[in-house]
Structures are given as structure tokens and as C-alpha cells.
């Protein structure tokens, strides 16, 4: 029997989150054993209770605050944003480090902007680059926590950016952009979810730790 058949996944952000919901669909299709967390990521005692109950080998963390109707919400709700995006994320990473559980974090790529070193058509950003965009509070919290996560050995961070899916979800970037009167023509990075999510489960299975 393959050791992978003993894997147990615990999904955060799966009850109401878009990406978390897609992960649940994928795990179900692949016949993998998983549980959906009902804890707030920043509630350490509650998270530990679920981990002790389900004994996961892998945690898929798609939880976090993005704001509704958009990230501007975070500007007026800084404590809530900080609690989820920084304290919650670090809590999960810290517990995973203590208990040797692989932690796959679906984070954001909205932490970079063109600068003197990285200009349009020139040098691109790499996995090793530190965030240089802090103009929104949402991006600021994500940039802060990504830098802190470098201390943990069991965490793999995926920088999801303008996600595209094969459905008409209102969260789908294509669904959003077709409603705009005008769009900018600045080159940008985007994430195709139906390619990333299956690949991310393979990364989790192999316990890859990196920034991608």
C-alpha cells in the first residue's frame, strides 16, 4: 500500500471560500480522505482540537480575508484583516511546524509592483523576491506574513493572482473583467485554477516547501 493512501487532509476556508470549495471538490473526485475545518484560523485551541481529532498529515489553508465587495473593505477593518491574514496564518504554520504537518498555503501574488529593477518588458520577479507592494492594507498584511513564514520549514506558499476558473463564479477574474467598461493594458500575472489546484495537491502529497 502506498504511503500516500494514509494521507489525511484538513481544509481551512472550505466551508465558505471559493478556492477552498474547489479543493473539496477535487479531493472528493480523487477519493482522498479529508475533513473541513470549522475553526477560525486564529483560534489556536480550536485548531489544535481539530488536529488532535482528525490527525491530518496535510493542511490545505485557503482561509483569509479579502474584503467584500473588494479589498477596500480591509482599509476600514484593519483589526479583522490582521487577525485573519497574519495571526491566523501564522497560527496554522506554527502548529504545523510543531506537529510536523505539511502546510500548503493559498496566499496572494498581489504583493508586487513594477519598480526600477522590475520594469514592464524587463526582469521579472522570482520566488525568492521579497514583496515590494504595500499600498493596500490587504497586500500589506499578506506581504508581512509571507516574510515571516520563511522561518517555517513545513509551509509551502502559493501566490495566487487574479484567479481564472472554468466556471462563471463571480470570483472568476474573467467573469469580473467582462463587466468593466475599461481595463488597463499593463502586463500582469494570473492563476489558472484548474491547472494550479490539481498540481498543488501533488505538491502537498510530496511535501514540497517553497514560494510559488
Short mmCIF file of C-alpha atoms in Angstrom, two decimals:
data_model
loop_
_atom_site.label_atom_id
_atom_site.label_comp_id
_atom_site.label_asym_id
_atom_site.label_seq_id
_atom_site.Cartn_x
_atom_site.Cartn_y
_atom_site.Cartn_z
CA UNK A 1 0.00 0.00 0.00
CA UNK A 2 1.34 3.43 -0.95
CA UNK A 3 2.12 5.72 1.95
CA UNK A 4 0.04 8.36 0.14
CA UNK A 5 -3.07 6.31 0.86
CA UNK A 6 -2.62 7.10 4.53
CA UNK A 7 -2.70 10.85 3.89
CA UNK A 8 -5.39 12.84 5.66
CA UNK A 9 -6.15 16.42 4.63
CA UNK A 10 -7.65 19.17 6.77
CA UNK A 11 -9.03 22.07 4.71
CA UNK A 12 -9.33 25.60 6.06
CA UNK A 13 -11.52 28.04 4.16
CA UNK A 14 -13.57 25.27 2.62
CA UNK A 15 -16.94 26.00 4.18
CA UNK A 16 -17.50 29.35 2.51
CA UNK A 17 -14.38 30.08 0.45
CA UNK A 18 -14.24 29.77 -3.34
CA UNK A 19 -10.82 28.13 -3.61
CA UNK A 20 -11.47 26.03 -0.52
CA UNK A 21 -14.69 24.78 -2.07
CA UNK A 22 -12.86 23.82 -5.26
CA UNK A 23 -10.28 21.94 -3.21
CA UNK A 24 -13.04 19.94 -1.55
CA UNK A 25 -14.48 19.05 -4.96
CA UNK A 26 -11.05 17.93 -6.15
CA UNK A 27 -10.27 15.90 -3.03
CA UNK A 28 -13.65 14.18 -3.36
CA UNK A 29 -13.06 13.37 -7.04
CA UNK A 30 -9.66 11.90 -6.23
CA UNK A 31 -11.04 9.81 -3.39
CA UNK A 32 -8.74 11.34 -0.81
CA UNK A 33 -9.55 11.34 2.89
CA UNK A 34 -10.21 14.85 4.16
CA UNK A 35 -12.04 16.95 6.71
CA UNK A 36 -13.26 20.54 6.54
CA UNK A 37 -12.26 22.74 9.44
CA UNK A 38 -14.90 24.72 11.29
CA UNK A 39 -12.33 26.68 13.29
CA UNK A 40 -11.18 30.24 12.90
CA UNK A 41 -7.52 30.01 11.97
CA UNK A 42 -6.54 32.44 14.73
CA UNK A 43 -8.24 30.33 17.43
CA UNK A 44 -5.28 28.16 18.40
CA UNK A 45 -7.16 25.99 20.90
CA UNK A 46 -9.92 25.22 18.41
CA UNK A 47 -7.46 24.43 15.63
CA UNK A 48 -5.46 22.14 17.92
CA UNK A 49 -8.64 20.33 18.97
CA UNK A 50 -9.47 19.58 15.34
CA UNK A 51 -5.93 18.44 14.59
CA UNK A 52 -5.99 16.11 17.60
CA UNK A 53 -9.37 14.78 16.44
CA UNK A 54 -8.66 14.27 12.73
CA UNK A 55 -4.87 13.74 12.88
CA UNK A 56 -4.15 15.25 9.45
CA UNK A 57 -0.91 14.66 7.59
CA UNK A 58 -1.56 17.73 5.42
CA UNK A 59 -3.27 21.06 5.92
CA UNK A 60 -4.63 23.00 2.94
CA UNK A 61 -5.09 26.59 4.04
CA UNK A 62 -7.30 28.68 1.76
CA UNK A 63 -8.65 30.85 4.58
CA UNK A 64 -8.18 34.59 4.82
CA UNK A 65 -9.84 37.98 4.50
CA UNK A 66 -10.02 39.61 1.07
CA UNK A 67 -12.86 42.02 1.79
CA UNK A 68 -16.32 42.49 0.34
CA UNK A 69 -17.12 43.85 -2.16
CA UNK A 70 -13.36 44.31 -2.66
CA UNK A 71 -10.09 44.80 -0.80
CA UNK A 72 -11.03 48.37 0.12
CA UNK A 73 -13.05 46.81 2.95
CA UNK A 74 -9.75 45.93 4.61
CA UNK A 75 -8.80 49.61 4.91
CA UNK A 76 -11.68 50.17 7.32
CA UNK A 77 -11.42 46.79 9.05
CA UNK A 78 -7.73 46.55 9.82
CA UNK A 79 -8.02 44.54 13.02
CA UNK A 80 -10.19 41.87 11.37
CA UNK A 81 -7.84 41.74 8.40
CA UNK A 82 -4.77 41.46 10.61
CA UNK A 83 -6.35 38.80 12.78
CA UNK A 84 -7.14 36.52 9.86
CA UNK A 85 -4.35 37.21 7.37
CA UNK A 86 -1.46 37.45 9.81
CA UNK A 87 -2.33 35.92 13.17
CA UNK A 88 -4.44 33.13 11.67
CA UNK A 89 -1.91 32.21 9.01
CA UNK A 90 0.98 32.20 11.46
CA UNK A 91 -1.04 30.14 13.93
CA UNK A 92 -1.60 27.39 11.36
CA UNK A 93 2.04 27.50 10.21
CA UNK A 94 3.31 27.35 13.79
CA UNK A 95 1.14 24.39 14.74
CA UNK A 96 2.17 22.54 11.58
CA UNK A 97 5.81 23.15 12.40
CA UNK A 98 5.36 21.84 15.94
CA UNK A 99 3.50 18.71 14.83
CA UNK A 100 5.36 18.05 11.58
CA UNK A 101 2.29 18.52 9.38
CA UNK A 102 2.72 19.78 5.83
CA UNK A 103 1.10 23.21 5.38
CA UNK A 104 0.07 24.33 1.90
CA UNK A 105 -1.00 27.97 1.93
CA UNK A 106 -3.02 29.53 -0.88
CA UNK A 107 -1.84 33.11 -0.49
CA UNK A 108 -1.68 36.01 -2.96
CA UNK A 109 0.53 37.40 -5.66
CA UNK A 110 -0.85 40.90 -5.07
CA UNK A 111 2.30 41.87 -3.20
CA UNK A 112 4.44 43.03 -6.11
CA UNK A 113 4.53 46.08 -8.37
CA UNK A 114 6.79 47.27 -11.15
CA UNK A 115 9.80 49.24 -9.90
CA UNK A 116 13.17 50.45 -11.17
CA UNK A 117 14.60 46.94 -11.10
CA UNK A 118 11.48 45.25 -12.49
CA UNK A 119 10.06 47.23 -15.39
CA UNK A 120 7.45 46.29 -17.99
CA UNK A 121 9.08 44.01 -20.52
CA UNK A 122 12.20 43.61 -18.39
CA UNK A 123 13.32 41.46 -15.50
CA UNK A 124 10.55 39.50 -13.80
CA UNK A 125 10.06 38.62 -10.15
CA UNK A 126 11.25 35.28 -8.80
CA UNK A 127 10.18 33.02 -5.94
CA UNK A 128 12.97 34.42 -3.80
CA UNK A 129 11.98 38.09 -4.20
CA UNK A 130 10.53 39.90 -1.21
CA UNK A 131 7.23 41.75 -1.56
CA UNK A 132 7.52 45.40 -2.60
CA UNK A 133 3.85 46.43 -2.71
CA UNK A 134 2.26 47.73 0.49
CA UNK A 135 -0.14 50.36 -0.88
CA UNK A 136 -3.26 48.49 0.24
CA UNK A 137 -3.72 47.16 3.76
CA UNK A 138 -4.74 43.77 2.36
CA UNK A 139 -1.46 43.46 0.44
CA UNK A 140 0.47 44.84 3.40
CA UNK A 141 -0.77 42.05 5.68
CA UNK A 142 -0.05 39.41 3.06
CA UNK A 143 3.44 40.78 2.45
CA UNK A 144 4.21 40.88 6.19
CA UNK A 145 3.12 37.32 6.81
CA UNK A 146 4.92 35.92 3.78
CA UNK A 147 8.19 37.32 5.06
CA UNK A 148 7.57 35.79 8.50
CA UNK A 149 6.65 32.39 7.03
CA UNK A 150 10.18 31.98 5.72
CA UNK A 151 11.16 30.85 9.23
CA UNK A 152 8.95 27.75 8.94
CA UNK A 153 10.13 24.58 7.22
CA UNK A 154 6.78 22.85 6.74
CA UNK A 155 4.99 25.60 4.79
CA UNK A 156 4.61 25.95 1.04
CA UNK A 157 3.19 29.29 -0.12
CA UNK A 158 1.36 29.60 -3.42
CA UNK A 159 0.94 33.17 -4.71
CA UNK A 160 -2.50 33.13 -6.33
CA UNK A 161 -3.05 36.14 -8.59
CA UNK A 162 -6.23 37.16 -10.47
CA UNK A 163 -7.57 33.58 -10.46
CA UNK A 164 -9.26 32.23 -13.57
CA UNK A 165 -11.58 29.24 -13.37
CA UNK A 166 -13.66 27.22 -15.82
CA UNK A 167 -16.98 28.34 -14.36
CA UNK A 168 -18.98 31.56 -14.13
CA UNK A 169 -18.27 32.20 -10.46
CA UNK A 170 -18.38 35.90 -9.55
CA UNK A 171 -14.89 35.40 -8.13
CA UNK A 172 -13.57 34.30 -11.53
CA UNK A 173 -11.37 37.06 -12.98
CA UNK A 174 -12.88 36.61 -16.45
CA UNK A 175 -16.39 36.98 -15.03
CA UNK A 176 -15.31 40.19 -13.33
CA UNK A 177 -13.42 41.81 -16.17
CA UNK A 178 -16.13 41.40 -18.83
CA UNK A 179 -18.30 43.73 -16.74
CA UNK A 180 -15.76 46.57 -16.76
CA UNK A 181 -16.16 49.49 -19.15
CA UNK A 182 -12.40 49.86 -19.44
CA UNK A 183 -9.39 47.76 -18.47
CA UNK A 184 -5.68 48.60 -18.22
CA UNK A 185 -3.19 47.13 -20.67
CA UNK A 186 -0.40 46.60 -18.15
CA UNK A 187 1.08 43.05 -18.31
CA UNK A 188 0.17 41.03 -15.24
CA UNK A 189 0.29 37.55 -13.78
CA UNK A 190 -2.79 35.36 -13.47
CA UNK A 191 -3.52 31.98 -11.94
CA UNK A 192 -5.47 29.30 -13.83
CA UNK A 193 -7.13 27.37 -11.03
CA UNK A 194 -7.95 24.22 -12.97
CA UNK A 195 -4.21 23.87 -13.57
CA UNK A 196 -2.92 25.05 -10.20
CA UNK A 197 -5.22 23.17 -7.83
CA UNK A 198 -4.52 19.62 -9.11
CA UNK A 199 -0.80 20.46 -9.19
CA UNK A 200 -0.99 21.87 -5.66
CA UNK A 201 -2.34 18.58 -4.31
CA UNK A 202 0.62 16.78 -5.85
CA UNK A 203 2.91 19.33 -4.20
CA UNK A 204 1.21 18.73 -0.87
CA UNK A 205 1.47 14.97 -1.32
CA UNK A 206 5.22 15.30 -1.98
CA UNK A 207 5.54 17.80 0.88
CA UNK A 208 7.19 20.47 -1.21
CA UNK A 209 8.08 23.63 0.67
CA UNK A 210 8.62 26.78 -1.39
CA UNK A 211 7.17 30.07 -2.63
CA UNK A 212 5.44 29.76 -6.00
#
